[in-house]
PDB file of N, CA and C in Angstrom:
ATOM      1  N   UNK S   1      87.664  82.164   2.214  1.00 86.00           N
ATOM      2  CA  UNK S   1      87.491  81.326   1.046  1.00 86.00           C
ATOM      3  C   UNK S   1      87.523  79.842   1.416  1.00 86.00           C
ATOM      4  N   UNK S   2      88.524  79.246   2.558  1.00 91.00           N
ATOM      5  CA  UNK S   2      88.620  78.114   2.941  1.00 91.00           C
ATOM      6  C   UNK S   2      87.371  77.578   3.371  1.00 91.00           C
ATOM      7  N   UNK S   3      86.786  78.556   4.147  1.00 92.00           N
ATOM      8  CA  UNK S   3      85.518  78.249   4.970  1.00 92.00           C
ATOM      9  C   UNK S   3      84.327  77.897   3.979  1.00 92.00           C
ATOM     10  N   UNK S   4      84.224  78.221   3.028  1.00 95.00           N
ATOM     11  CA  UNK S   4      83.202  78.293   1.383  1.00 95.00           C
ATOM     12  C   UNK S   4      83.573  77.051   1.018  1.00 95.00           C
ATOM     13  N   UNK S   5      84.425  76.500   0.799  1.00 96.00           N
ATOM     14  CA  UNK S   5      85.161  75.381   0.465  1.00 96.00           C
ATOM     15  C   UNK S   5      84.492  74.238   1.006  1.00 96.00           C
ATOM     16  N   UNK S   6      85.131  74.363   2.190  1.00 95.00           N
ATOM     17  CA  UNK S   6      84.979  73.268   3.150  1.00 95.00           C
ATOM     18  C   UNK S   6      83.802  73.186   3.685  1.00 95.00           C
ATOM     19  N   UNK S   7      82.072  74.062   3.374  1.00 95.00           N
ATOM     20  CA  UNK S   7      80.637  74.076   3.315  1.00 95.00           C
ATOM     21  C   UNK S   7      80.409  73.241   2.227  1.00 95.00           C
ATOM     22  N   UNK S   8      80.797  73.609   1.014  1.00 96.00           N
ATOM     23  CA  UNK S   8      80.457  73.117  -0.105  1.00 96.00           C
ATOM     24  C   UNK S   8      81.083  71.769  -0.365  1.00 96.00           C
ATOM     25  N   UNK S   9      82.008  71.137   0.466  1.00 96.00           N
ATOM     26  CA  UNK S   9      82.397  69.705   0.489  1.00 96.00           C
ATOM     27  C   UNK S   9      81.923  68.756   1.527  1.00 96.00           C
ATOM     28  N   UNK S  10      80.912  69.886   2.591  1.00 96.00           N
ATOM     29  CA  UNK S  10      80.174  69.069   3.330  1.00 96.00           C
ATOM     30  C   UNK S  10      78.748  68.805   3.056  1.00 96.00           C
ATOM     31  N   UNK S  11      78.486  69.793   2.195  1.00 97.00           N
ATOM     32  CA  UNK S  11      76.932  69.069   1.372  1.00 97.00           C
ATOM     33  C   UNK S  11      77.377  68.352   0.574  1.00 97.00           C
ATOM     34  N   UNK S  12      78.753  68.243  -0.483  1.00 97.00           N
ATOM     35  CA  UNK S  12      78.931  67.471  -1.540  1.00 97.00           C
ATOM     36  C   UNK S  12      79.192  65.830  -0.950  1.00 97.00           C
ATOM     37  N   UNK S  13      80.040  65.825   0.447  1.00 96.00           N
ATOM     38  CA  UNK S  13      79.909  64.849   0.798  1.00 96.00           C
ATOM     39  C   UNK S  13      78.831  64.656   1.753  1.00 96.00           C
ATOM     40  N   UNK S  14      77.453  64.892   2.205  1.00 97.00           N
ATOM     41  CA  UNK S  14      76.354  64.378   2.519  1.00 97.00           C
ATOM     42  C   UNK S  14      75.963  63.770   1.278  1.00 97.00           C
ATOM     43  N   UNK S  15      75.861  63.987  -0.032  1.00 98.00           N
ATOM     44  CA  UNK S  15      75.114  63.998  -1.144  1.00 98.00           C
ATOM     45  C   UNK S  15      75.979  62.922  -1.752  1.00 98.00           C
ATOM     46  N   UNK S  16      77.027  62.717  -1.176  1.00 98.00           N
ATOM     47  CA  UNK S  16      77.824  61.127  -1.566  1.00 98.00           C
ATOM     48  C   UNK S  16      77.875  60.396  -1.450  1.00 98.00           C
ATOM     49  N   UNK S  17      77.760  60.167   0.205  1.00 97.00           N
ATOM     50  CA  UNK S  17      77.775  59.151   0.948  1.00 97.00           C
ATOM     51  C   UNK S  17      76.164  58.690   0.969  1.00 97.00           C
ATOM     52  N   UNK S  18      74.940  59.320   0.560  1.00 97.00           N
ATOM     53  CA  UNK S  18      73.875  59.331   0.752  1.00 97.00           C
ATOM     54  C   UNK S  18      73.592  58.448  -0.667  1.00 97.00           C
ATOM     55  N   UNK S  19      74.398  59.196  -2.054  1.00 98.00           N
ATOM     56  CA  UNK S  19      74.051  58.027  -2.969  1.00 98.00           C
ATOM     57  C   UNK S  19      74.923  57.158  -3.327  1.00 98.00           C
ATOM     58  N   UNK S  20      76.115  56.612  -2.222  1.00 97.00           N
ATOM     59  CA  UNK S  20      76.417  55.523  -1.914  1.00 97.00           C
ATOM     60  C   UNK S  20      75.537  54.457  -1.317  1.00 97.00           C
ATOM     61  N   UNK S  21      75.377  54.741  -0.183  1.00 97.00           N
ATOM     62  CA  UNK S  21      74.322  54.190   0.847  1.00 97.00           C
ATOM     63  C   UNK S  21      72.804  53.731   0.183  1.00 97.00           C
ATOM     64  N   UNK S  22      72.353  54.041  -0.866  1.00 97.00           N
ATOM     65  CA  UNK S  22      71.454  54.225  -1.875  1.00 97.00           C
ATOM     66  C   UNK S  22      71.337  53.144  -2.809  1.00 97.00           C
ATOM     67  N   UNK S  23      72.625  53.052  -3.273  1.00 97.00           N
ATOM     68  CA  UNK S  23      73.173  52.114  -4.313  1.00 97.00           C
ATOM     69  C   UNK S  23      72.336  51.115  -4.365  1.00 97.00           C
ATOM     70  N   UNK S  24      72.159  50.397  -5.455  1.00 96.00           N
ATOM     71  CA  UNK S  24      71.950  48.672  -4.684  1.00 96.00           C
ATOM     72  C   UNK S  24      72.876  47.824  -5.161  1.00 96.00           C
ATOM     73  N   UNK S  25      73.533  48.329  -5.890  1.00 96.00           N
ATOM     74  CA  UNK S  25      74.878  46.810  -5.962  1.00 96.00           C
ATOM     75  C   UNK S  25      75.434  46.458  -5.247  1.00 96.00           C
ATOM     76  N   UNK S  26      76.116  44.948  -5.575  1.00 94.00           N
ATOM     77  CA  UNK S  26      76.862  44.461  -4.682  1.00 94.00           C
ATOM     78  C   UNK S  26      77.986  43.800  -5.512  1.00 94.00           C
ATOM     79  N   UNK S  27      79.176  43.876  -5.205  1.00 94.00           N
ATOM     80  CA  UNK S  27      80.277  42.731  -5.513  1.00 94.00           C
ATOM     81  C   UNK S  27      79.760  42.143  -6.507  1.00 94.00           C
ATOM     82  N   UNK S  28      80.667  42.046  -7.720  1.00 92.00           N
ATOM     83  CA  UNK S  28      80.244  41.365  -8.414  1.00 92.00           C
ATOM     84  C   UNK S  28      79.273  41.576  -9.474  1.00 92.00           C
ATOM     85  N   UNK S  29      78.322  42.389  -9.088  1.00 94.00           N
ATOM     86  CA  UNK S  29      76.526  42.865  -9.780  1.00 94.00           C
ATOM     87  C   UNK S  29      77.225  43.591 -10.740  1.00 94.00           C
ATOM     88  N   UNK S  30      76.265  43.991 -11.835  1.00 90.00           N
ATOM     89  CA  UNK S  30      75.943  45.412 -12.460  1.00 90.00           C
ATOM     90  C   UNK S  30      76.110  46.305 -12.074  1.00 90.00           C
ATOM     91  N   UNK S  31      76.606  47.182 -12.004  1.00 94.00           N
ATOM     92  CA  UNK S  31      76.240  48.232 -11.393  1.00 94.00           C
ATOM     93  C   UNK S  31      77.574  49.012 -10.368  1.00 94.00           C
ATOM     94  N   UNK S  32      78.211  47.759 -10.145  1.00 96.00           N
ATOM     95  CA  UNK S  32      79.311  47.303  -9.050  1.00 96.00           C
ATOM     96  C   UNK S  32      80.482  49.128  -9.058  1.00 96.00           C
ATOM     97  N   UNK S  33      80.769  48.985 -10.866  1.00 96.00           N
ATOM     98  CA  UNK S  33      81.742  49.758 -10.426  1.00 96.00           C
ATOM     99  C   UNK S  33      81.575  51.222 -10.367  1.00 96.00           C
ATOM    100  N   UNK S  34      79.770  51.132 -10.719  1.00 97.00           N
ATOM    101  CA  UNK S  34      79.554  52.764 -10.450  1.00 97.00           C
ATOM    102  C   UNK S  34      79.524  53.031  -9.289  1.00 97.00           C
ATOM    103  N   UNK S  35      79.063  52.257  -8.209  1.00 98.00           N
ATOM    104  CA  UNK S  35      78.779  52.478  -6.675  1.00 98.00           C
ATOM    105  C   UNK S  35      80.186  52.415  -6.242  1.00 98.00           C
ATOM    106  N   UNK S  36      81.829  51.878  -7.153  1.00 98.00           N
ATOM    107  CA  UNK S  36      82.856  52.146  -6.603  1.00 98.00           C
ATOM    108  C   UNK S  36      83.264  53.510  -7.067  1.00 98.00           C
ATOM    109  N   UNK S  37      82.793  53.901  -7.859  1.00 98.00           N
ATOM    110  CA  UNK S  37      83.454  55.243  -8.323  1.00 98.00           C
ATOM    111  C   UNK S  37      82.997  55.955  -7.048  1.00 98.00           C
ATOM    112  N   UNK S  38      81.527  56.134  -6.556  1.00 98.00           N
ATOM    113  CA  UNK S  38      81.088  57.145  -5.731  1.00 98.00           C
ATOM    114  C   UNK S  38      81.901  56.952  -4.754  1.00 98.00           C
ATOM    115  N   UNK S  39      82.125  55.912  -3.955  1.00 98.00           N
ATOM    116  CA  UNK S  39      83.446  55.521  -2.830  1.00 98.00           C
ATOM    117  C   UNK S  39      84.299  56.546  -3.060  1.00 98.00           C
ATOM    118  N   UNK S  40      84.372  56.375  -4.378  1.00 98.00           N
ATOM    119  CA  UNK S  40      86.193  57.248  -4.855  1.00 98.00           C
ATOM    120  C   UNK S  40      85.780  59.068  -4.238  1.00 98.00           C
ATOM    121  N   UNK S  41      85.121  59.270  -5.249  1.00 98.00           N
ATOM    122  CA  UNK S  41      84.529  60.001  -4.889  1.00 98.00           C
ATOM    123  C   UNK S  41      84.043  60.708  -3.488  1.00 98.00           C
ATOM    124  N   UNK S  42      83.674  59.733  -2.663  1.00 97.00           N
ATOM    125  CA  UNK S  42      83.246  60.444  -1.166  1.00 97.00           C
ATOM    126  C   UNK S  42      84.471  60.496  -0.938  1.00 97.00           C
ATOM    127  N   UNK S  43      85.507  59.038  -1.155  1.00 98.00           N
ATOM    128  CA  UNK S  43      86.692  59.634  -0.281  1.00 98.00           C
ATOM    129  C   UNK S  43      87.495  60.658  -0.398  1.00 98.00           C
ATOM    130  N   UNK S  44      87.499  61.116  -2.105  1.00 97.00           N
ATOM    131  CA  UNK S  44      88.793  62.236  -2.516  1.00 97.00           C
ATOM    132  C   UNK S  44      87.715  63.536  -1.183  1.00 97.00           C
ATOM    133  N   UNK S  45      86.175  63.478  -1.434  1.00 97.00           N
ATOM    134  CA  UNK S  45      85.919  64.645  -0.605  1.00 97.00           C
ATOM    135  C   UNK S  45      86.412  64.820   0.843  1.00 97.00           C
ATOM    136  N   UNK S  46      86.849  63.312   1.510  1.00 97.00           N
ATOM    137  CA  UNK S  46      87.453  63.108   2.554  1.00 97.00           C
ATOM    138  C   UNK S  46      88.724  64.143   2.911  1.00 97.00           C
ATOM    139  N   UNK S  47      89.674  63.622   1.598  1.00 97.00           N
ATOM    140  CA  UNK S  47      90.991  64.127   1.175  1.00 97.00           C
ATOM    141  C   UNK S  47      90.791  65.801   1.296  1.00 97.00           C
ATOM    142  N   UNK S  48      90.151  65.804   0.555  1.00 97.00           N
ATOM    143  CA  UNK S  48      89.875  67.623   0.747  1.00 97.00           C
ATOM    144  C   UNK S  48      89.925  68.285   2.156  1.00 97.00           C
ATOM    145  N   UNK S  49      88.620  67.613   3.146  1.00 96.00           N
ATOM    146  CA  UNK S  49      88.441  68.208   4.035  1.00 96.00           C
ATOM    147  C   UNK S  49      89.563  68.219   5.135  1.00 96.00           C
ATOM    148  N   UNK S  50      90.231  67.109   4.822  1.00 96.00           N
ATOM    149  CA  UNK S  50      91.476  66.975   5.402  1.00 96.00           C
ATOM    150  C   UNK S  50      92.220  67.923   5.153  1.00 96.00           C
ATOM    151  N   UNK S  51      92.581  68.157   4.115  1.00 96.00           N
ATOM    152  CA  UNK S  51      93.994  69.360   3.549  1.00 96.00           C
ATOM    153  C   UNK S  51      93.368  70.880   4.265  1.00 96.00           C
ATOM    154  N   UNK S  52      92.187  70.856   4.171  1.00 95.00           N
ATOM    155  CA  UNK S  52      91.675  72.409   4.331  1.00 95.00           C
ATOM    156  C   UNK S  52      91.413  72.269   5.756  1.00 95.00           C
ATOM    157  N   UNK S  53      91.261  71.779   6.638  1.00 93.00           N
ATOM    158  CA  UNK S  53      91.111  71.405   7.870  1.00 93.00           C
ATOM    159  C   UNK S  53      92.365  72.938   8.983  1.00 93.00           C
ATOM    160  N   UNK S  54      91.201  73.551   9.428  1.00 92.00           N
ATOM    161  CA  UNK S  54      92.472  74.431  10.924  1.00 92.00           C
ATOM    162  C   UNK S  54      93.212  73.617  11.197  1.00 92.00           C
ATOM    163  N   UNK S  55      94.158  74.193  11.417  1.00 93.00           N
ATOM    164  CA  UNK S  55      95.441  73.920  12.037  1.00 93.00           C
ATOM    165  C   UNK S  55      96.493  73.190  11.181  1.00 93.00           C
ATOM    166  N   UNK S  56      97.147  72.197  12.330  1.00 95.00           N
ATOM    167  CA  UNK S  56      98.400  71.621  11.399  1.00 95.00           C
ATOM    168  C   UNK S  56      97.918  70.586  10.449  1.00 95.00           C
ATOM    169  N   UNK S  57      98.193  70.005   9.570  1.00 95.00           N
ATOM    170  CA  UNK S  57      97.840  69.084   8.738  1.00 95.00           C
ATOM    171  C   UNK S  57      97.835  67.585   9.556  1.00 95.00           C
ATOM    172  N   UNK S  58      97.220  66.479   9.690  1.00 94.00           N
ATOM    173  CA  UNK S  58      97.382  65.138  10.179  1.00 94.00           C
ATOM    174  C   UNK S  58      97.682  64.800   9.130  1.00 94.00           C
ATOM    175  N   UNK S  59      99.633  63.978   9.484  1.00 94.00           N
ATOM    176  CA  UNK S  59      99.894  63.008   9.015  1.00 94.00           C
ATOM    177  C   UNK S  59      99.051  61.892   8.758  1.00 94.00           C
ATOM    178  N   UNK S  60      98.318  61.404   9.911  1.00 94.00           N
ATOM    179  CA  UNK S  60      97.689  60.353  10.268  1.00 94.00           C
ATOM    180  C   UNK S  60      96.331  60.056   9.330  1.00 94.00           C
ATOM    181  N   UNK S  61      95.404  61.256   9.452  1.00 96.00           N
ATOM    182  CA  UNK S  61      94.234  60.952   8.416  1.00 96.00           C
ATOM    183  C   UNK S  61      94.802  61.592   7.258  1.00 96.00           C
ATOM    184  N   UNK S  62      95.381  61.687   6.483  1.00 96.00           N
ATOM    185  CA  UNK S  62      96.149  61.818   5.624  1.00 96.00           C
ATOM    186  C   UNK S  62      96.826  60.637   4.873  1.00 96.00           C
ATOM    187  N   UNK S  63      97.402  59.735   5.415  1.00 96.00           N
ATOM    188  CA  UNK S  63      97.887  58.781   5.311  1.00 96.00           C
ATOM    189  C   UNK S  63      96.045  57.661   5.017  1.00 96.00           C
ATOM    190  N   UNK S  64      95.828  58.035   5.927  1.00 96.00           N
ATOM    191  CA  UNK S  64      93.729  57.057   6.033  1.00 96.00           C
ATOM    192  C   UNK S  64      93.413  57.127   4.770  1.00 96.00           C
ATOM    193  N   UNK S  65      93.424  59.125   4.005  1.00 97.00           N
ATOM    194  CA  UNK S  65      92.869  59.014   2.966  1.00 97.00           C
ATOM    195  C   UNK S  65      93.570  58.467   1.966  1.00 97.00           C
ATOM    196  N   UNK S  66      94.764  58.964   1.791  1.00 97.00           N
ATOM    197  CA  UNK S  66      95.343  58.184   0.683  1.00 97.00           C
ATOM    198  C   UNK S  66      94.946  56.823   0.488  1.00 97.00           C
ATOM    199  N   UNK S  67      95.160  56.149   1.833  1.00 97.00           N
ATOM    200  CA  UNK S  67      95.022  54.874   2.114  1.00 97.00           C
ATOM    201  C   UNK S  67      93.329  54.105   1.055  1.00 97.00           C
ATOM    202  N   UNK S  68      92.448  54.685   1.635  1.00 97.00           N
ATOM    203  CA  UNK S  68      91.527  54.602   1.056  1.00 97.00           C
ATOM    204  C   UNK S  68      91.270  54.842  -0.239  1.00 97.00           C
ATOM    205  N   UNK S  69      91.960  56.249  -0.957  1.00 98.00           N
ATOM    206  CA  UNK S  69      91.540  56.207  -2.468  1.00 98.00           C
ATOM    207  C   UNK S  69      92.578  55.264  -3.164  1.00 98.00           C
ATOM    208  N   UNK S  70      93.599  54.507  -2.527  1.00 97.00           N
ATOM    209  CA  UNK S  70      94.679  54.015  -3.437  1.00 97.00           C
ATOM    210  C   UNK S  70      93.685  52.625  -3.592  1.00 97.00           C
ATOM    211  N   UNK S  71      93.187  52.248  -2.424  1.00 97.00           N
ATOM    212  CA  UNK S  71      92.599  50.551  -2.226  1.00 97.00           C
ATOM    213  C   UNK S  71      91.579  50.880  -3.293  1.00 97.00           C
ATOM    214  N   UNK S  72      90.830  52.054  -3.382  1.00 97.00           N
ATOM    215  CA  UNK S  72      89.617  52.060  -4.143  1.00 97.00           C
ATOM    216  C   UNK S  72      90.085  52.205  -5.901  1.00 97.00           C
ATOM    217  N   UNK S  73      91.178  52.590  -5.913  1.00 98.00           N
ATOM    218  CA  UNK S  73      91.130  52.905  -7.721  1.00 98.00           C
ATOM    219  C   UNK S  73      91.723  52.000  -7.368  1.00 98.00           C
ATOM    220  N   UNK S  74      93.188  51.202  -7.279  1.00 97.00           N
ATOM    221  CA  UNK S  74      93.561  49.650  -7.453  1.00 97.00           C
ATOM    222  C   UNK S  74      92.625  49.125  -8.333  1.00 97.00           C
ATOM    223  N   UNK S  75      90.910  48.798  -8.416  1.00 94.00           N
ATOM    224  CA  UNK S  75      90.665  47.953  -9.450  1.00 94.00           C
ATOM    225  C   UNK S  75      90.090  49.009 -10.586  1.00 94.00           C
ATOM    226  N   UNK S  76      90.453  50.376 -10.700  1.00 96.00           N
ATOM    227  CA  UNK S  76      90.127  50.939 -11.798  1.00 96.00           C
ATOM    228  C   UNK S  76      91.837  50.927 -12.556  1.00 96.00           C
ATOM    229  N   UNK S  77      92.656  50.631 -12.118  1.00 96.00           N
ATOM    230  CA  UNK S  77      94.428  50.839 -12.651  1.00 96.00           C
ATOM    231  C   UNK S  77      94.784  49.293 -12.838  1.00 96.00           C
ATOM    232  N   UNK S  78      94.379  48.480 -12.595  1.00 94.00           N
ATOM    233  CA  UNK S  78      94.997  46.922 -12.507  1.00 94.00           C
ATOM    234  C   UNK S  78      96.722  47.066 -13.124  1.00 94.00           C
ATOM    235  N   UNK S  79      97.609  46.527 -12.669  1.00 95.00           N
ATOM    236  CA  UNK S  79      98.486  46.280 -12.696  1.00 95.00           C
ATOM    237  C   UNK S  79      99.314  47.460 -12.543  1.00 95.00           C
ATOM    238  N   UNK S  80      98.859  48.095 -11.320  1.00 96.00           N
ATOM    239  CA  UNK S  80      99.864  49.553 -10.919  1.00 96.00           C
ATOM    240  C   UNK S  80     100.021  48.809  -9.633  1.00 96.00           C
ATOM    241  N   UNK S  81      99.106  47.761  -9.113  1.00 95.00           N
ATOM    242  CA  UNK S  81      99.691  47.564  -7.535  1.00 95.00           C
ATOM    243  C   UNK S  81      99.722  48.363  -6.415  1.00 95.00           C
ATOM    244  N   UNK S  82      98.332  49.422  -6.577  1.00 96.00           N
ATOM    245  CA  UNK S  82      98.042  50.658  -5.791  1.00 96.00           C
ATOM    246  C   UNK S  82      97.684  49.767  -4.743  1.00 96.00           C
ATOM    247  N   UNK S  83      97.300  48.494  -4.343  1.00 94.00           N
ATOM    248  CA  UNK S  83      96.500  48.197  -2.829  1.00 94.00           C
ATOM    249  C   UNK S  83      98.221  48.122  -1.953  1.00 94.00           C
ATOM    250  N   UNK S  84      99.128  47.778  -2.995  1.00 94.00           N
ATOM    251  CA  UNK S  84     100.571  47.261  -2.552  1.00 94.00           C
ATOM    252  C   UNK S  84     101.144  48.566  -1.483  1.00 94.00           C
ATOM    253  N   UNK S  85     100.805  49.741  -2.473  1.00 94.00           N
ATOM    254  CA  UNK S  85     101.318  51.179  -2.009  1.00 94.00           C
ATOM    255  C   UNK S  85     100.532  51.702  -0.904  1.00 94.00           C
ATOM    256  N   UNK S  86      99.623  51.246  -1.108  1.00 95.00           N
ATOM    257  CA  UNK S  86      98.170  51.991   0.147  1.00 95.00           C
ATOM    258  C   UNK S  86      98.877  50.905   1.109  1.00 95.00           C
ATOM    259  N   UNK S  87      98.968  49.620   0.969  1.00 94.00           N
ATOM    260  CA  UNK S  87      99.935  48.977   2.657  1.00 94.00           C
ATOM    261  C   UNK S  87     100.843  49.420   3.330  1.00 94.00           C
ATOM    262  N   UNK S  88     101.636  49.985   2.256  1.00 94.00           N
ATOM    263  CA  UNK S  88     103.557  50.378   2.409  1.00 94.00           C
ATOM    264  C   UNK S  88     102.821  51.351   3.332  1.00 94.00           C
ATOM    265  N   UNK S  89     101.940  52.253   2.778  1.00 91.00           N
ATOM    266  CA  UNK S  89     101.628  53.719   3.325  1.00 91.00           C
ATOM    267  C   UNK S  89     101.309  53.470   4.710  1.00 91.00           C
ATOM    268  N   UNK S  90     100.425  52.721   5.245  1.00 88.00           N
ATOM    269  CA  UNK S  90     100.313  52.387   6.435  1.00 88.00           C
ATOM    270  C   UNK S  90     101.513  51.390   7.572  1.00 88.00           C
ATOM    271  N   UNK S  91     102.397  51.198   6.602  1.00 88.00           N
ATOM    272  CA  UNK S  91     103.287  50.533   7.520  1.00 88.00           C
ATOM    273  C   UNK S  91     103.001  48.662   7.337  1.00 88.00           C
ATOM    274  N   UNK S  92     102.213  48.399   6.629  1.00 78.00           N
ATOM    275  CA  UNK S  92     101.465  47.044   6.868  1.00 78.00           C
ATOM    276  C   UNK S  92     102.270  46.231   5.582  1.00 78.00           C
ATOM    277  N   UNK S  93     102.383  44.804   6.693  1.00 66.00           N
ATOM    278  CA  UNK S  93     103.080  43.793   5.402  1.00 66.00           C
ATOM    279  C   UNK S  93     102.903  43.671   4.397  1.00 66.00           C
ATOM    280  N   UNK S  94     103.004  43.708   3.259  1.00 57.00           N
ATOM    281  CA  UNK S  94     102.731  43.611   1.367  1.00 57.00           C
ATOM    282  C   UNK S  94     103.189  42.426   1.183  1.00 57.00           C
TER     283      UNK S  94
END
């Protein structure tokens, strides 16, 4: 079942990162925070492939993903201070 999983989160993330890469916004534009949702998005598929991943779990990309979806919703939560927590998580000055 893991193995079904983790197929179907590698076309879902080809098909993410592809209409990321696609996008045309930029900072700032129109458009801006749909091309951040997909971010969110490729990365939680990140998160996945991580958890379902053989063997022991990595602390390490584990810590990456979090890292990444906390920086990315931060401006969908404003005033939760998720970029604060995604630093702590890595060890890095706040």
């Amino acid at each position: 079942m893991t193995d079904q999983v983790l197929s179907l989160a590698r076309t879902a993330h080809d098909l993410t990162e592809s209409a990321y890469l696609q996008h045309p916004s930029k900072r700032g534009e129109a458009g801006w925070q749909d091309k951040q949702r997909i971010l969110l998005a490729d990365m939680a598929l990140h998160l996945l492939q991580t958890a379902l991943k053989d063997g022991e779990l990595s602390q390490e990309s584990l810590k990456r993903n979090l890292y990444a979806i906390l920086t990315i919703t931060d401006q969908f939560l404003p005033g939760h201070e998720l970029k604060k927590v995604a630093e702590k998580l890595l060890g890095k000055d706040v």
